[in-house]
JSON list of C-alpha atoms in Angstrom, two decimals:
[
{"chain": "A", "resi": 10, "resn": "MET", "atom": "CA", "xyz": [76.49, 114.56, 112.26]},
{"chain": "A", "resi": 11, "resn": "GLU", "atom": "CA", "xyz": [77.92, 113.04, 115.42]},
{"chain": "A", "resi": 12, "resn": "ILE", "atom": "CA", "xyz": [75.72, 112.61, 118.49]},
{"chain": "A", "resi": 13, "resn": "LYS", "atom": "CA", "xyz": [77.11, 112.40, 122.05]},
{"chain": "A", "resi": 14, "resn": "PHE", "atom": "CA", "xyz": [75.15, 111.32, 125.03]},
{"chain": "A", "resi": 15, "resn": "SER", "atom": "CA", "xyz": [75.88, 109.85, 128.42]},
{"chain": "A", "resi": 16, "resn": "GLY", "atom": "CA", "xyz": [75.75, 106.26, 129.42]},
{"chain": "A", "resi": 17, "resn": "SER", "atom": "CA", "xyz": [72.75, 106.91, 131.69]},
{"chain": "A", "resi": 18, "resn": "ARG", "atom": "CA", "xyz": [70.89, 108.42, 128.63]},
{"chain": "A", "resi": 19, "resn": "TRP", "atom": "CA", "xyz": [71.74, 105.25, 126.58]},
{"chain": "A", "resi": 20, "resn": "ARG", "atom": "CA", "xyz": [70.36, 103.04, 129.40]},
{"chain": "A", "resi": 21, "resn": "GLN", "atom": "CA", "xyz": [67.18, 105.13, 129.60]},
{"chain": "A", "resi": 22, "resn": "ILE", "atom": "CA", "xyz": [66.67, 104.62, 125.90]},
{"chain": "A", "resi": 23, "resn": "GLU", "atom": "CA", "xyz": [67.39, 100.92, 126.14]},
{"chain": "A", "resi": 24, "resn": "LYS", "atom": "CA", "xyz": [64.87, 100.48, 128.98]},
{"chain": "A", "resi": 25, "resn": "ALA", "atom": "CA", "xyz": [62.38, 102.95, 127.40]},
{"chain": "A", "resi": 26, "resn": "TYR", "atom": "CA", "xyz": [61.91, 104.29, 130.91]},
{"chain": "A", "resi": 27, "resn": "ARG", "atom": "CA", "xyz": [63.36, 107.14, 132.91]},
{"chain": "A", "resi": 28, "resn": "ARG", "atom": "CA", "xyz": [63.46, 106.37, 136.65]},
{"chain": "A", "resi": 29, "resn": "ASP", "atom": "CA", "xyz": [63.76, 109.90, 137.97]},
{"chain": "A", "resi": 30, "resn": "SER", "atom": "CA", "xyz": [60.49, 111.05, 136.43]},
{"chain": "A", "resi": 31, "resn": "ASP", "atom": "CA", "xyz": [58.71, 107.67, 135.95]},
{"chain": "A", "resi": 32, "resn": "SER", "atom": "CA", "xyz": [58.19, 108.57, 132.32]},
{"chain": "A", "resi": 33, "resn": "GLN", "atom": "CA", "xyz": [58.45, 106.66, 129.11]},
{"chain": "A", "resi": 34, "resn": "VAL", "atom": "CA", "xyz": [61.47, 107.35, 126.96]},
{"chain": "A", "resi": 35, "resn": "ILE", "atom": "CA", "xyz": [61.26, 107.24, 123.17]},
{"chain": "A", "resi": 36, "resn": "ALA", "atom": "CA", "xyz": [64.63, 107.92, 121.44]},
{"chain": "A", "resi": 37, "resn": "PRO", "atom": "CA", "xyz": [64.74, 110.70, 118.96]},
{"chain": "A", "resi": 38, "resn": "ALA", "atom": "CA", "xyz": [65.19, 109.40, 115.38]},
{"chain": "A", "resi": 39, "resn": "ALA", "atom": "CA", "xyz": [68.83, 110.66, 115.07]},
{"chain": "A", "resi": 40, "resn": "THR", "atom": "CA", "xyz": [69.82, 109.17, 118.46]},
{"chain": "A", "resi": 41, "resn": "LEU", "atom": "CA", "xyz": [68.29, 105.77, 117.69]},
{"chain": "A", "resi": 42, "resn": "ALA", "atom": "CA", "xyz": [70.05, 105.73, 114.23]},
{"chain": "A", "resi": 43, "resn": "HIS", "atom": "CA", "xyz": [73.38, 106.49, 115.78]},
{"chain": "A", "resi": 44, "resn": "MET", "atom": "CA", "xyz": [72.83, 103.83, 118.50]},
{"chain": "A", "resi": 45, "resn": "ALA", "atom": "CA", "xyz": [72.07, 101.30, 115.74]},
{"chain": "A", "resi": 46, "resn": "TRP", "atom": "CA", "xyz": [75.12, 102.45, 113.82]},
{"chain": "A", "resi": 47, "resn": "THR", "atom": "CA", "xyz": [77.33, 102.05, 116.86]},
{"chain": "A", "resi": 48, "resn": "LEU", "atom": "CA", "xyz": [75.99, 98.51, 117.53]},
{"chain": "A", "resi": 49, "resn": "GLY", "atom": "CA", "xyz": [76.38, 97.50, 113.86]},
{"chain": "A", "resi": 50, "resn": "ILE", "atom": "CA", "xyz": [72.62, 97.09, 113.26]},
{"chain": "A", "resi": 51, "resn": "SER", "atom": "CA", "xyz": [71.69, 97.48, 109.65]},
{"chain": "A", "resi": 52, "resn": "SER", "atom": "CA", "xyz": [69.03, 99.79, 108.40]},
{"chain": "A", "resi": 53, "resn": "ASP", "atom": "CA", "xyz": [67.00, 96.80, 107.17]},
{"chain": "A", "resi": 54, "resn": "ARG", "atom": "CA", "xyz": [66.95, 95.33, 110.62]},
{"chain": "A", "resi": 55, "resn": "LEU", "atom": "CA", "xyz": [66.06, 98.74, 112.20]},
{"chain": "A", "resi": 56, "resn": "ALA", "atom": "CA", "xyz": [63.24, 99.04, 109.66]},
{"chain": "A", "resi": 57, "resn": "GLU", "atom": "CA", "xyz": [61.64, 95.96, 111.22]},
{"chain": "A", "resi": 58, "resn": "THR", "atom": "CA", "xyz": [61.01, 98.04, 114.38]},
{"chain": "A", "resi": 59, "resn": "GLY", "atom": "CA", "xyz": [58.69, 100.41, 112.56]},
{"chain": "A", "resi": 60, "resn": "ARG", "atom": "CA", "xyz": [60.90, 103.42, 113.06]},
{"chain": "A", "resi": 61, "resn": "ALA", "atom": "CA", "xyz": [60.97, 104.66, 109.51]},
{"chain": "A", "resi": 62, "resn": "ASP", "atom": "CA", "xyz": [62.42, 108.06, 110.64]},
{"chain": "A", "resi": 63, "resn": "ALA", "atom": "CA", "xyz": [65.43, 106.49, 112.36]},
{"chain": "A", "resi": 64, "resn": "THR", "atom": "CA", "xyz": [65.84, 103.99, 109.45]},
{"chain": "A", "resi": 65, "resn": "GLU", "atom": "CA", "xyz": [66.20, 106.77, 106.93]},
{"chain": "A", "resi": 66, "resn": "ILE", "atom": "CA", "xyz": [68.86, 108.47, 108.96]},
{"chain": "A", "resi": 67, "resn": "LEU", "atom": "CA", "xyz": [70.71, 105.17, 109.44]},
{"chain": "A", "resi": 68, "resn": "ARG", "atom": "CA", "xyz": [70.61, 104.52, 105.73]},
{"chain": "A", "resi": 69, "resn": "GLU", "atom": "CA", "xyz": [72.21, 107.92, 105.17]},
{"chain": "A", "resi": 70, "resn": "LEU", "atom": "CA", "xyz": [74.83, 107.15, 107.78]},
{"chain": "A", "resi": 71, "resn": "GLU", "atom": "CA", "xyz": [75.49, 103.86, 105.90]},
{"chain": "A", "resi": 72, "resn": "ARG", "atom": "CA", "xyz": [75.91, 105.70, 102.58]},
{"chain": "A", "resi": 73, "resn": "SER", "atom": "CA", "xyz": [78.09, 108.55, 104.00]},
{"chain": "A", "resi": 74, "resn": "LYS", "atom": "CA", "xyz": [80.32, 106.46, 106.17]},
{"chain": "A", "resi": 75, "resn": "ALA", "atom": "CA", "xyz": [80.77, 103.44, 103.99]},
{"chain": "A", "resi": 76, "resn": "PRO", "atom": "CA", "xyz": [84.42, 102.92, 103.08]},
{"chain": "A", "resi": 77, "resn": "ALA", "atom": "CA", "xyz": [85.34, 104.37, 99.78]},
{"chain": "A", "resi": 78, "resn": "ALA", "atom": "CA", "xyz": [85.92, 101.77, 97.03]},
{"chain": "A", "resi": 79, "resn": "GLU", "atom": "CA", "xyz": [89.54, 101.29, 96.46]},
{"chain": "A", "resi": 80, "resn": "PRO", "atom": "CA", "xyz": [90.72, 102.30, 92.98]},
{"chain": "A", "resi": 81, "resn": "ALA", "atom": "CA", "xyz": [91.41, 99.42, 90.62]},
{"chain": "A", "resi": 82, "resn": "PRO", "atom": "CA", "xyz": [95.01, 98.44, 90.87]},
{"chain": "A", "resi": 83, "resn": "GLU", "atom": "CA", "xyz": [97.01, 99.51, 87.94]},
{"chain": "A", "resi": 84, "resn": "ALA", "atom": "CA", "xyz": [100.17, 97.93, 86.76]},
{"chain": "A", "resi": 85, "resn": "ALA", "atom": "CA", "xyz": [102.71, 98.51, 89.53]},
{"chain": "A", "resi": 86, "resn": "PRO", "atom": "CA", "xyz": [105.90, 99.86, 87.96]},
{"chain": "A", "resi": 87, "resn": "LEU", "atom": "CA", "xyz": [108.08, 98.52, 90.81]},
{"chain": "A", "resi": 88, "resn": "ALA", "atom": "CA", "xyz": [106.61, 95.03, 90.36]},
{"chain": "A", "resi": 89, "resn": "ALA", "atom": "CA", "xyz": [107.86, 95.12, 86.82]},
{"chain": "A", "resi": 90, "resn": "LEU", "atom": "CA", "xyz": [111.41, 95.21, 88.12]},
{"chain": "A", "resi": 91, "resn": "GLU", "atom": "CA", "xyz": [113.43, 92.07, 88.41]},
{"chain": "A", "resi": 92, "resn": "GLU", "atom": "CA", "xyz": [113.65, 90.50, 91.91]},
{"chain": "A", "resi": 93, "resn": "TRP", "atom": "CA", "xyz": [117.26, 91.58, 92.42]},
{"chain": "A", "resi": 94, "resn": "GLN", "atom": "CA", "xyz": [116.32, 95.14, 91.57]},
{"chain": "A", "resi": 95, "resn": "GLN", "atom": "CA", "xyz": [113.51, 95.16, 94.09]},
{"chain": "A", "resi": 96, "resn": "LYS", "atom": "CA", "xyz": [115.93, 93.88, 96.71]},
{"chain": "A", "resi": 97, "resn": "VAL", "atom": "CA", "xyz": [118.36, 96.63, 95.92]},
{"chain": "A", "resi": 98, "resn": "ILE", "atom": "CA", "xyz": [115.61, 99.26, 96.43]},
{"chain": "A", "resi": 99, "resn": "LEU", "atom": "CA", "xyz": [114.53, 97.66, 99.67]},
{"chain": "A", "resi": 100, "resn": "ASN", "atom": "CA", "xyz": [118.12, 97.56, 100.92]},
{"chain": "A", "resi": 101, "resn": "VAL", "atom": "CA", "xyz": [118.52, 101.34, 100.09]},
{"chain": "A", "resi": 102, "resn": "LEU", "atom": "CA", "xyz": [115.37, 102.01, 102.13]},
{"chain": "A", "resi": 103, "resn": "ASP", "atom": "CA", "xyz": [116.85, 100.15, 105.10]},
{"chain": "A", "resi": 104, "resn": "GLU", "atom": "CA", "xyz": [120.31, 101.80, 104.75]},
{"chain": "A", "resi": 105, "resn": "ARG", "atom": "CA", "xyz": [119.51, 104.42, 107.31]},
{"chain": "A", "resi": 106, "resn": "PRO", "atom": "CA", "xyz": [116.46, 105.16, 109.50]},
{"chain": "A", "resi": 107, "resn": "ARG", "atom": "CA", "xyz": [113.62, 106.70, 107.51]},
{"chain": "A", "resi": 108, "resn": "SER", "atom": "CA", "xyz": [110.04, 107.43, 108.36]},
{"chain": "A", "resi": 109, "resn": "ALA", "atom": "CA", "xyz": [107.27, 105.63, 106.57]},
{"chain": "A", "resi": 110, "resn": "LYS", "atom": "CA", "xyz": [106.48, 108.90, 104.77]},
{"chain": "A", "resi": 111, "resn": "GLU", "atom": "CA", "xyz": [110.04, 109.16, 103.50]},
{"chain": "A", "resi": 112, "resn": "LYS", "atom": "CA", "xyz": [109.99, 105.55, 102.30]},
{"chain": "A", "resi": 113, "resn": "ALA", "atom": "CA", "xyz": [106.74, 106.10, 100.53]},
{"chain": "A", "resi": 114, "resn": "LEU", "atom": "CA", "xyz": [108.08, 109.28, 98.85]},
{"chain": "A", "resi": 115, "resn": "LEU", "atom": "CA", "xyz": [111.07, 107.43, 97.72]},
{"chain": "A", "resi": 116, "resn": "LEU", "atom": "CA", "xyz": [109.03, 104.60, 96.21]},
{"chain": "A", "resi": 117, "resn": "ARG", "atom": "CA", "xyz": [106.67, 106.93, 94.46]},
{"chain": "A", "resi": 118, "resn": "THR", "atom": "CA", "xyz": [109.55, 108.83, 93.00]},
{"chain": "A", "resi": 119, "resn": "LEU", "atom": "CA", "xyz": [111.21, 105.70, 91.81]},
{"chain": "A", "resi": 120, "resn": "ALA", "atom": "CA", "xyz": [107.89, 104.49, 90.40]},
{"chain": "A", "resi": 121, "resn": "ALA", "atom": "CA", "xyz": [107.41, 107.70, 88.53]},
{"chain": "A", "resi": 122, "resn": "GLN", "atom": "CA", "xyz": [110.89, 107.46, 87.04]},
{"chain": "A", "resi": 123, "resn": "ILE", "atom": "CA", "xyz": [110.32, 103.87, 85.90]},
{"chain": "A", "resi": 124, "resn": "GLU", "atom": "CA", "xyz": [107.00, 104.83, 84.37]},
{"chain": "A", "resi": 125, "resn": "ALA", "atom": "CA", "xyz": [108.62, 107.76, 82.52]},
{"chain": "A", "resi": 126, "resn": "GLU", "atom": "CA", "xyz": [111.44, 105.63, 81.20]},
{"chain": "A", "resi": 127, "resn": "SER", "atom": "CA", "xyz": [109.06, 102.85, 80.06]},
{"chain": "A", "resi": 128, "resn": "ALA", "atom": "CA", "xyz": [106.97, 105.44, 78.25]},
{"chain": "A", "resi": 129, "resn": "GLY", "atom": "CA", "xyz": [110.06, 106.87, 76.56]},
{"chain": "A", "resi": 130, "resn": "GLN", "atom": "CA", "xyz": [109.81, 110.11, 78.42]},
{"chain": "A", "resi": 131, "resn": "GLY", "atom": "CA", "xyz": [113.08, 109.82, 80.25]},
{"chain": "A", "resi": 132, "resn": "ASP", "atom": "CA", "xyz": [116.03, 111.87, 79.36]},
{"chain": "A", "resi": 133, "resn": "PRO", "atom": "CA", "xyz": [117.97, 109.79, 76.70]},
{"chain": "A", "resi": 134, "resn": "ASP", "atom": "CA", "xyz": [121.34, 111.39, 77.78]},
{"chain": "A", "resi": 135, "resn": "LYS", "atom": "CA", "xyz": [121.05, 110.09, 81.32]},
{"chain": "A", "resi": 136, "resn": "PRO", "atom": "CA", "xyz": [121.41, 106.49, 82.22]},
{"chain": "A", "resi": 137, "resn": "PRO", "atom": "CA", "xyz": [118.36, 104.93, 83.73]},
{"chain": "A", "resi": 138, "resn": "MET", "atom": "CA", "xyz": [117.69, 105.68, 87.43]},
{"chain": "A", "resi": 139, "resn": "GLN", "atom": "CA", "xyz": [120.48, 108.26, 87.62]},
{"chain": "A", "resi": 140, "resn": "THR", "atom": "CA", "xyz": [118.34, 110.77, 89.48]},
{"chain": "A", "resi": 141, "resn": "VAL", "atom": "CA", "xyz": [117.83, 108.48, 92.52]},
{"chain": "A", "resi": 142, "resn": "GLN", "atom": "CA", "xyz": [120.54, 110.52, 94.30]},
{"chain": "A", "resi": 143, "resn": "ASN", "atom": "CA", "xyz": [118.22, 113.59, 94.17]},
{"chain": "A", "resi": 144, "resn": "ILE", "atom": "CA", "xyz": [115.33, 111.89, 96.05]},
{"chain": "A", "resi": 145, "resn": "PRO", "atom": "CA", "xyz": [114.59, 113.42, 99.42]},
{"chain": "A", "resi": 146, "resn": "GLY", "atom": "CA", "xyz": [116.15, 111.37, 102.28]},
{"chain": "A", "resi": 147, "resn": "ARG", "atom": "CA", "xyz": [118.83, 109.95, 99.95]},
{"chain": "A", "resi": 148, "resn": "SER", "atom": "CA", "xyz": [122.31, 111.28, 100.33]},
{"chain": "A", "resi": 149, "resn": "ALA", "atom": "CA", "xyz": [124.58, 111.40, 97.29]},
{"chain": "A", "resi": 150, "resn": "SER", "atom": "CA", "xyz": [127.28, 108.67, 97.29]}
]
């Protein structure tokens, strides 16, 4: 849930006072939680203010918007190649202009081929890495 409000509303909440009506301003719980989130204030710190309603919303924001944990790195098949082989692959990538998406696709395809060959699933009648020519963005030589 995203909350949008103007800068003047933000200032009213900060000052706890609304000048045009001479009235006290108390931020709604969701608004206060989003303000705290924007400022990087933790839910523990917000809890010190006594606003349990806003604290619970901020805790939920922290849980839902926390960056996802990165999967544990597995053995990188391209890292298993010798240095000269890695250089050949990088040179092929730089042979002609490619988008980052094309380069990523090429590397994923090569990695899949290396994994298949190392697991003995490659075609025994084909020499290793023969299918590189069929990778999108790679012209046959």
